[in-house]
PDB file of C-alpha atoms in Angstrom:
ATOM      1  CA  MET A   1      89.772-110.043 -69.590  1.00 67.00           C
ATOM      2  CA  ILE A   2      88.884-113.661 -68.868  1.00 69.00           C
ATOM      3  CA  ARG A   3      90.167-114.860 -72.307  1.00 76.00           C
ATOM      4  CA  ASP A   4      93.470-113.068 -71.715  1.00 78.00           C
ATOM      5  CA  TRP A   5      93.736-114.568 -68.230  1.00 74.00           C
ATOM      6  CA  LEU A   6      93.028-118.063 -69.552  1.00 75.00           C
ATOM      7  CA  MET A   7      95.492-117.737 -72.429  1.00 81.00           C
ATOM      8  CA  GLN A   8      98.121-116.493 -70.064  1.00 79.00           C
ATOM      9  CA  GLU A   9      97.502-119.330 -67.633  1.00 77.00           C
ATOM     10  CA  PHE A  10      96.995-122.188 -70.208  1.00 77.00           C
ATOM     11  CA  GLY A  11      97.781-120.993 -73.666  1.00 79.00           C
ATOM     12  CA  ARG A  12     100.804-121.940 -75.757  1.00 72.00           C
ATOM     13  CA  ARG A  13     102.596-124.031 -73.111  1.00 80.00           C
ATOM     14  CA  GLU A  14     102.605-127.688 -72.410  1.00 84.00           C
ATOM     15  CA  ILE A  15     100.222-128.848 -69.562  1.00 81.00           C
ATOM     16  CA  PRO A  16     101.044-132.283 -68.214  1.00 83.00           C
ATOM     17  CA  VAL A  17      97.964-134.547 -67.463  1.00 77.00           C
ATOM     18  CA  GLU A  18      98.463-137.899 -65.879  1.00 76.00           C
ATOM     19  CA  THR A  19      96.309-140.729 -67.416  1.00 72.00           C
ATOM     20  CA  PRO A  20      96.386-144.568 -66.790  1.00 70.00           C
ATOM     21  CA  LEU A  21      98.380-144.793 -70.095  1.00 73.00           C
ATOM     22  CA  GLY A  22     100.968-142.321 -68.994  1.00 79.00           C
ATOM     23  CA  PRO A  23     101.536-138.526 -69.119  1.00 84.00           C
ATOM     24  CA  VAL A  24      99.746-136.657 -71.821  1.00 81.00           C
ATOM     25  CA  MET A  25     101.008-133.167 -72.772  1.00 84.00           C
ATOM     26  CA  LEU A  26      98.177-130.781 -73.720  1.00 83.00           C
ATOM     27  CA  LYS A  27      98.952-127.446 -75.530  1.00 87.00           C
ATOM     28  CA  VAL A  28      95.981-124.952 -75.786  1.00 87.00           C
ATOM     29  CA  ARG A  29      96.001-123.295 -79.130  1.00 86.00           C
ATOM     30  CA  ASP A  30      93.112-120.970 -78.796  1.00 89.00           C
ATOM     31  CA  ILE A  31      90.131-119.986 -76.470  1.00 86.00           C
ATOM     32  CA  PHE A  32      86.964-118.392 -77.710  1.00 85.00           C
ATOM     33  CA  ILE A  33      84.428-117.113 -75.078  1.00 83.00           C
ATOM     34  CA  TYR A  34      80.891-116.164 -75.533  1.00 79.00           C
ATOM     35  CA  PRO A  35      77.797-115.655 -73.372  1.00 76.00           C
ATOM     36  CA  SER A  36      75.256-118.346 -72.665  1.00 77.00           C
ATOM     37  CA  ALA A  37      73.340-116.781 -69.878  1.00 74.00           C
ATOM     38  CA  PRO A  38      73.444-117.416 -66.935  1.00 79.00           C
ATOM     39  CA  ALA A  39      76.704-119.106 -67.944  1.00 82.00           C
ATOM     40  CA  LEU A  40      79.699-118.567 -70.140  1.00 82.00           C
ATOM     41  CA  ALA A  41      80.754-120.856 -72.943  1.00 84.00           C
ATOM     42  CA  LEU A  42      84.378-121.400 -73.811  1.00 82.00           C
ATOM     43  CA  ALA A  43      85.565-123.201 -76.877  1.00 86.00           C
ATOM     44  CA  ILE A  44      89.128-124.517 -76.384  1.00 83.00           C
ATOM     45  CA  THR A  45      91.158-125.774 -79.262  1.00 86.00           C
ATOM     46  CA  PHE A  46      94.152-127.907 -78.332  1.00 85.00           C
ATOM     47  CA  ASP A  47      96.850-130.400 -79.334  1.00 86.00           C
ATOM     48  CA  ALA A  48      97.588-133.497 -77.187  1.00 82.00           C
ATOM     49  CA  ASP A  49     100.877-135.325 -77.249  1.00 84.00           C
ATOM     50  CA  LEU A  50     100.068-138.830 -76.251  1.00 78.00           C
ATOM     51  CA  PRO A  51     102.388-141.342 -74.553  1.00 80.00           C
ATOM     52  CA  GLY A  52     104.086-144.191 -76.322  1.00 79.00           C
ATOM     53  CA  HIS A  53     103.185-145.149 -79.783  1.00 78.00           C
ATOM     54  CA  TRP A  54      99.686-143.673 -79.676  1.00 75.00           C
ATOM     55  CA  PRO A  55      99.199-141.045 -82.353  1.00 77.00           C
ATOM     56  CA  ASP A  56      98.797-137.460 -81.173  1.00 80.00           C
ATOM     57  CA  VAL A  57      95.375-135.913 -81.102  1.00 81.00           C
ATOM     58  CA  LYS A  58      93.947-132.567 -82.042  1.00 84.00           C
ATOM     59  CA  GLY A  59      90.643-131.484 -80.780  1.00 84.00           C
ATOM     60  CA  ARG A  60      88.228-128.931 -79.380  1.00 84.00           C
ATOM     61  CA  VAL A  61      86.373-128.832 -76.142  1.00 82.00           C
ATOM     62  CA  VAL A  62      83.391-126.735 -75.454  1.00 84.00           C
ATOM     63  CA  LEU A  63      82.875-125.792 -71.712  1.00 82.00           C
ATOM     64  CA  SER A  64      79.791-124.119 -70.181  1.00 86.00           C
ATOM     65  CA  ALA A  65      80.272-122.701 -66.676  1.00 84.00           C
ATOM     66  CA  ARG A  66      78.477-120.251 -64.477  1.00 86.00           C
ATOM     67  CA  PRO A  67      80.649-117.407 -63.157  1.00 85.00           C
ATOM     68  CA  VAL A  68      80.011-116.902 -59.451  1.00 87.00           C
ATOM     69  CA  LEU A  69      81.574-114.361 -57.034  1.00 88.00           C
ATOM     70  CA  SER A  70      83.323-115.490 -53.963  1.00 86.00           C
ATOM     71  CA  GLN A  71      81.716-114.567 -50.608  1.00 85.00           C
ATOM     72  CA  ASP A  72      84.394-111.902 -49.905  1.00 84.00           C
ATOM     73  CA  GLY A  73      83.595-110.280 -53.290  1.00 83.00           C
ATOM     74  CA  ARG A  74      87.178-110.326 -54.505  1.00 85.00           C
ATOM     75  CA  SER A  75      87.299-113.303 -57.036  1.00 88.00           C
ATOM     76  CA  ILE A  76      85.274-115.058 -59.681  1.00 87.00           C
ATOM     77  CA  ARG A  77      84.974-118.845 -59.857  1.00 86.00           C
ATOM     78  CA  LEU A  78      83.414-120.865 -62.709  1.00 83.00           C
ATOM     79  CA  THR A  79      80.988-123.439 -61.419  1.00 85.00           C
ATOM     80  CA  GLU A  80      78.465-125.942 -62.746  1.00 86.00           C
ATOM     81  CA  LEU A  81      81.053-127.001 -65.418  1.00 83.00           C
ATOM     82  CA  GLN A  82      79.828-128.985 -68.314  1.00 82.00           C
ATOM     83  CA  PHE A  83      81.624-129.939 -71.491  1.00 79.00           C
ATOM     84  CA  SER A  84      81.640-131.734 -74.732  1.00 77.00           C
ATOM     85  CA  ARG A  85      84.551-132.674 -76.857  1.00 75.00           C
ATOM     86  CA  SER A  86      85.308-133.214 -80.547  1.00 77.00           C
ATOM     87  CA  LEU A  87      88.571-135.110 -81.064  1.00 72.00           C
ATOM     88  CA  ASP A  88      90.181-136.198 -84.386  1.00 74.00           C
ATOM     89  CA  SER A  89      90.438-139.720 -82.958  1.00 68.00           C
ATOM     90  CA  ILE A  90      87.387-141.829 -82.313  1.00 65.00           C
ATOM     91  CA  VAL A  91      89.344-143.996 -79.961  1.00 62.00           C
ATOM     92  CA  TRP A  92      90.415-141.054 -77.776  1.00 62.00           C
ATOM     93  CA  SER A  93      86.817-139.673 -77.930  1.00 66.00           C
ATOM     94  CA  VAL A  94      85.699-142.878 -76.264  1.00 60.00           C
ATOM     95  CA  VAL A  95      88.649-143.106 -73.923  1.00 61.00           C
ATOM     96  CA  SER A  96      88.259-139.455 -72.772  1.00 66.00           C
ATOM     97  CA  ILE A  97      84.822-140.261 -71.302  1.00 65.00           C
ATOM     98  CA  ALA A  98      86.689-142.222 -68.584  1.00 61.00           C
ATOM     99  CA  PHE A  99      88.552-139.033 -67.604  1.00 65.00           C
ATOM    100  CA  GLU A 100      85.522-136.788 -67.554  1.00 72.00           C
ATOM    101  CA  GLN A 101      85.255-136.441 -63.736  1.00 74.00           C
ATOM    102  CA  GLN A 102      88.898-135.946 -63.382  1.00 71.00           C
ATOM    103  CA  ILE A 103      88.924-133.247 -66.076  1.00 71.00           C
ATOM    104  CA  ARG A 104      85.871-131.634 -64.385  1.00 73.00           C
ATOM    105  CA  ASP A 105      87.508-131.650 -60.973  1.00 76.00           C
ATOM    106  CA  TRP A 106      90.846-130.186 -62.369  1.00 72.00           C
ATOM    107  CA  LEU A 107      88.893-127.352 -64.160  1.00 73.00           C
ATOM    108  CA  GLY A 108      87.006-126.546 -60.996  1.00 74.00           C
ATOM    109  CA  LYS A 109      90.266-125.977 -59.144  1.00 76.00           C
ATOM    110  CA  VAL A 110      91.949-123.815 -61.722  1.00 72.00           C
ATOM    111  CA  ALA A 111      88.900-121.843 -62.847  1.00 77.00           C
ATOM    112  CA  VAL A 112      89.230-119.026 -60.331  1.00 83.00           C
ATOM    113  CA  TYR A 113      90.086-115.373 -61.364  1.00 83.00           C
ATOM    114  CA  ASP A 114      91.344-113.207 -58.516  1.00 87.00           C
ATOM    115  CA  MET A 115      90.174-109.644 -58.963  1.00 88.00           C
ATOM    116  CA  LYS A 116      92.480-108.055 -56.302  1.00 88.00           C
ATOM    117  CA  ASP A 117      94.880-106.460 -58.737  1.00 90.00           C
ATOM    118  CA  VAL A 118      92.005-104.967 -60.874  1.00 87.00           C
ATOM    119  CA  MET A 119      90.335-103.697 -57.768  1.00 89.00           C
ATOM    120  CA  ASP A 120      93.462-102.247 -56.195  1.00 91.00           C
ATOM    121  CA  GLY A 121      94.247-100.503 -59.563  1.00 91.00           C
ATOM    122  CA  ALA A 122      90.697 -99.012 -59.682  1.00 88.00           C
ATOM    123  CA  MET A 123      90.978 -97.683 -56.224  1.00 89.00           C
ATOM    124  CA  THR A 124      94.495 -96.249 -56.886  1.00 91.00           C
ATOM    125  CA  GLU A 125      93.074 -94.497 -60.057  1.00 91.00           C
ATOM    126  CA  LEU A 126      90.125 -93.134 -58.154  1.00 89.00           C
ATOM    127  CA  ARG A 127      92.442 -91.707 -55.345  1.00 87.00           C
ATOM    128  CA  GLN A 128      94.654 -90.037 -57.845  1.00 90.00           C
ATOM    129  CA  ARG A 129      91.861 -88.342 -59.774  1.00 89.00           C
ATOM    130  CA  LEU A 130      90.034 -87.201 -56.599  1.00 87.00           C
ATOM    131  CA  SER A 131      93.286 -85.631 -55.202  1.00 85.00           C
ATOM    132  CA  ASP A 132      93.657 -83.542 -58.430  1.00 87.00           C
ATOM    133  CA  PRO A 133      91.951 -80.093 -57.855  1.00 85.00           C
ATOM    134  CA  ALA A 134      91.695 -79.642 -61.691  1.00 85.00           C
ATOM    135  CA  PHE A 135      89.633 -82.701 -61.966  1.00 87.00           C
ATOM    136  CA  THR A 136      87.427 -81.983 -59.015  1.00 86.00           C
ATOM    137  CA  GLY A 137      86.681 -78.328 -59.584  1.00 84.00           C
ATOM    138  CA  GLY A 138      89.049 -76.745 -57.072  1.00 85.00           C
ATOM    139  CA  LEU A 139      88.775 -79.384 -54.360  1.00 85.00           C
ATOM    140  CA  ARG A 140      91.411 -81.854 -53.137  1.00 85.00           C
ATOM    141  CA  VAL A 141      89.505 -84.895 -51.970  1.00 88.00           C
ATOM    142  CA  THR A 142      91.013 -87.710 -49.905  1.00 88.00           C
ATOM    143  CA  LEU A 143      89.216 -90.959 -49.257  1.00 89.00           C
ATOM    144  CA  THR A 144      89.164 -92.421 -45.845  1.00 90.00           C
ATOM    145  CA  ARG A 145      88.538 -96.250 -45.169  1.00 91.00           C
ATOM    146  CA  PRO A 146      87.811 -96.987 -48.770  1.00 89.00           C
ATOM    147  CA  SER A 147      86.527-100.399 -49.756  1.00 88.00           C
ATOM    148  CA  LEU A 148      85.416-101.861 -52.973  1.00 87.00           C
ATOM    149  CA  ARG A 149      83.338-105.135 -53.207  1.00 86.00           C
ATOM    150  CA  LEU A 150      82.041-107.073 -56.188  1.00 88.00           C
ATOM    151  CA  GLN A 151      78.340-107.816 -56.094  1.00 88.00           C
ATOM    152  CA  GLN A 152      77.157-109.381 -59.290  1.00 86.00           C
ATOM    153  CA  VAL A 153      78.447-110.998 -62.383  1.00 84.00           C
ATOM    154  CA  VAL A 154      76.368-110.466 -65.674  1.00 80.00           C
ATOM    155  CA  PRO A 155      77.330-112.236 -68.884  1.00 74.00           C
ATOM    156  CA  GLU A 156      76.568-109.997 -71.728  1.00 72.00           C
ATOM    157  CA  ASN A 157      76.825-110.412 -75.609  1.00 66.00           C
ATOM    158  CA  ASP A 158      80.305-109.070 -75.880  1.00 62.00           C
ATOM    159  CA  ALA A 159      81.614-108.887 -72.268  1.00 66.00           C
ATOM    160  CA  LEU A 160      81.348-110.114 -68.735  1.00 73.00           C
ATOM    161  CA  THR A 161      80.104-107.205 -66.671  1.00 82.00           C
ATOM    162  CA  ILE A 162      80.949-107.069 -62.924  1.00 85.00           C
ATOM    163  CA  LEU A 163      78.841-104.902 -60.757  1.00 88.00           C
ATOM    164  CA  GLY A 164      80.343-103.594 -57.483  1.00 86.00           C
ATOM    165  CA  ALA A 165      79.930-101.211 -54.679  1.00 87.00           C
ATOM    166  CA  ALA A 166      82.487 -98.759 -53.345  1.00 86.00           C
ATOM    167  CA  GLU A 167      82.330 -97.108 -49.885  1.00 90.00           C
ATOM    168  CA  ALA A 168      84.640 -94.459 -48.397  1.00 90.00           C
ATOM    169  CA  GLY A 169      84.667 -91.459 -46.054  1.00 92.00           C
ATOM    170  CA  VAL A 170      85.577 -88.283 -47.784  1.00 89.00           C
ATOM    171  CA  GLU A 171      87.667 -85.346 -46.649  1.00 90.00           C
ATOM    172  CA  ALA A 172      87.862 -82.283 -48.953  1.00 88.00           C
ATOM    173  CA  GLU A 173      90.096 -79.247 -48.976  1.00 86.00           C
ATOM    174  CA  ILE A 174      89.204 -76.207 -51.016  1.00 87.00           C
ATOM    175  CA  THR A 175      92.148 -75.201 -53.169  1.00 83.00           C
ATOM    176  CA  ALA A 176      90.565 -72.413 -55.188  1.00 76.00           C
ATOM    177  CA  LEU A 177      87.317 -70.382 -54.630  1.00 74.00           C
ATOM    178  CA  PRO A 178      85.297 -69.638 -57.781  1.00 66.00           C
ATOM    179  CA  LEU A 179      85.058 -65.908 -58.524  1.00 69.00           C
ATOM    180  CA  PRO A 180      81.574 -64.541 -59.434  1.00 68.00           C
TER     181      PRO A 180
END
């Protein structure tokens, strides 16, 4: 889910980055994500179109960041960002050190994943299933004042598990009585 979101946000499109030498156009080619508890590691392969007569650069950045839930339990932010880079140009490897804080600040701003649509979809699905008497054994269940809140993010070997809590009042209507 996070890789898909990152590729949708940043992949295969040009991202302008202002530098003292002029605008640089970055294009993310691929993103690979893996757990590194309590953080996530992201390997990002990119191309950079440099200004003027500077030769273009290809490279890879490996980021490490800890996923943290927002206080309202509706979004995930990547914090404690650390990164290393491997560029095909020694000159740009050295020059990029000067932009490290700028890059870190920019990543901190954009590294937020809003879970609202996912949570709303889960609540809609739950309501639909509970209102189906065939699914609930002859009851038509209606939720009142439902709420869903994320509580914990757990990086695992092949996934990022998000634990949450759902609360709701329940009203039930019997639609069929079981016969003995």
